[in-house]
């Protein structure tokens, strides 16, 4: 059963990671950071230049780290913070439904947070830290 759970955790990380990488790439390369910062300023996002860079890098690098399973708890939290900002500063007034609603950033943020803390064993984190975090599955025998 662990193999099935780990496989689907990886599939979830892959799907969310691809979407995040695409959005980060779009900000950095397609639009350009000047245009993204200007857009953030028009939407009254605080510190628009810094927020634009933070958002683009979290999406791009965080998406890649999510796929690889590297620093998953930190990446999950950072992505959730970026998506919470997108919900509250941009999408909330439009309601839940697309195209301008908050359903997509809500789902991405919640999924990244869940996968950050339950990303499965098919991850770099598990290879590096998995054995140290393991807990015994059976109680120690008493010495009586």
Short mmCIF file of C-alpha atoms in Angstrom, two decimals, residues 67-114:
data_model
loop_
_atom_site.label_atom_id
_atom_site.label_comp_id
_atom_site.label_asym_id
_atom_site.label_seq_id
_atom_site.Cartn_x
_atom_site.Cartn_y
_atom_site.Cartn_z
CA UNK A 67 8.67 17.69 -8.22
CA UNK A 68 12.06 16.56 -6.91
CA UNK A 69 10.79 16.25 -3.37
CA UNK A 70 13.44 18.60 -1.98
CA UNK A 71 12.83 20.67 1.17
CA UNK A 72 9.16 19.75 0.93
CA UNK A 73 7.83 21.32 4.16
CA UNK A 74 9.53 24.66 3.44
CA UNK A 75 8.47 24.62 -0.23
CA UNK A 76 4.88 23.74 0.69
CA UNK A 77 4.69 26.65 3.14
CA UNK A 78 6.25 29.14 0.69
CA UNK A 79 3.90 28.13 -2.11
CA UNK A 80 0.92 28.35 0.26
CA UNK A 81 1.99 31.87 1.27
CA UNK A 82 2.28 32.97 -2.37
CA UNK A 83 -1.10 31.46 -3.22
CA UNK A 84 -2.71 33.04 -0.13
CA UNK A 85 -1.43 36.39 -1.39
CA UNK A 86 -2.92 35.68 -4.81
CA UNK A 87 -6.26 34.77 -3.23
CA UNK A 88 -6.48 37.78 -0.92
CA UNK A 89 -4.91 40.50 -3.07
CA UNK A 90 -6.19 39.50 -6.51
CA UNK A 91 -8.87 36.81 -6.78
CA UNK A 92 -11.13 37.04 -3.71
CA UNK A 93 -13.34 39.89 -5.00
CA UNK A 94 -14.20 37.78 -8.06
CA UNK A 95 -15.64 34.86 -6.08
CA UNK A 96 -14.58 31.25 -6.31
CA UNK A 97 -15.16 30.46 -9.98
CA UNK A 98 -12.74 30.90 -12.90
CA UNK A 99 -11.44 32.68 -14.89
CA UNK A 100 -10.68 35.34 -12.27
CA UNK A 101 -11.95 33.49 -9.22
CA UNK A 102 -9.82 32.09 -6.42
CA UNK A 103 -10.36 28.38 -7.03
CA UNK A 104 -7.01 27.77 -8.81
CA UNK A 105 -4.70 29.54 -6.32
CA UNK A 106 -6.65 28.01 -3.44
CA UNK A 107 -6.23 24.48 -4.80
CA UNK A 108 -2.55 25.01 -5.67
CA UNK A 109 -1.78 26.42 -2.22
CA UNK A 110 -3.63 23.74 -0.28
CA UNK A 111 -2.23 20.92 -2.43
CA UNK A 112 1.34 22.24 -2.12
CA UNK A 113 0.95 22.53 1.64
CA UNK A 114 -0.45 18.99 1.93
#
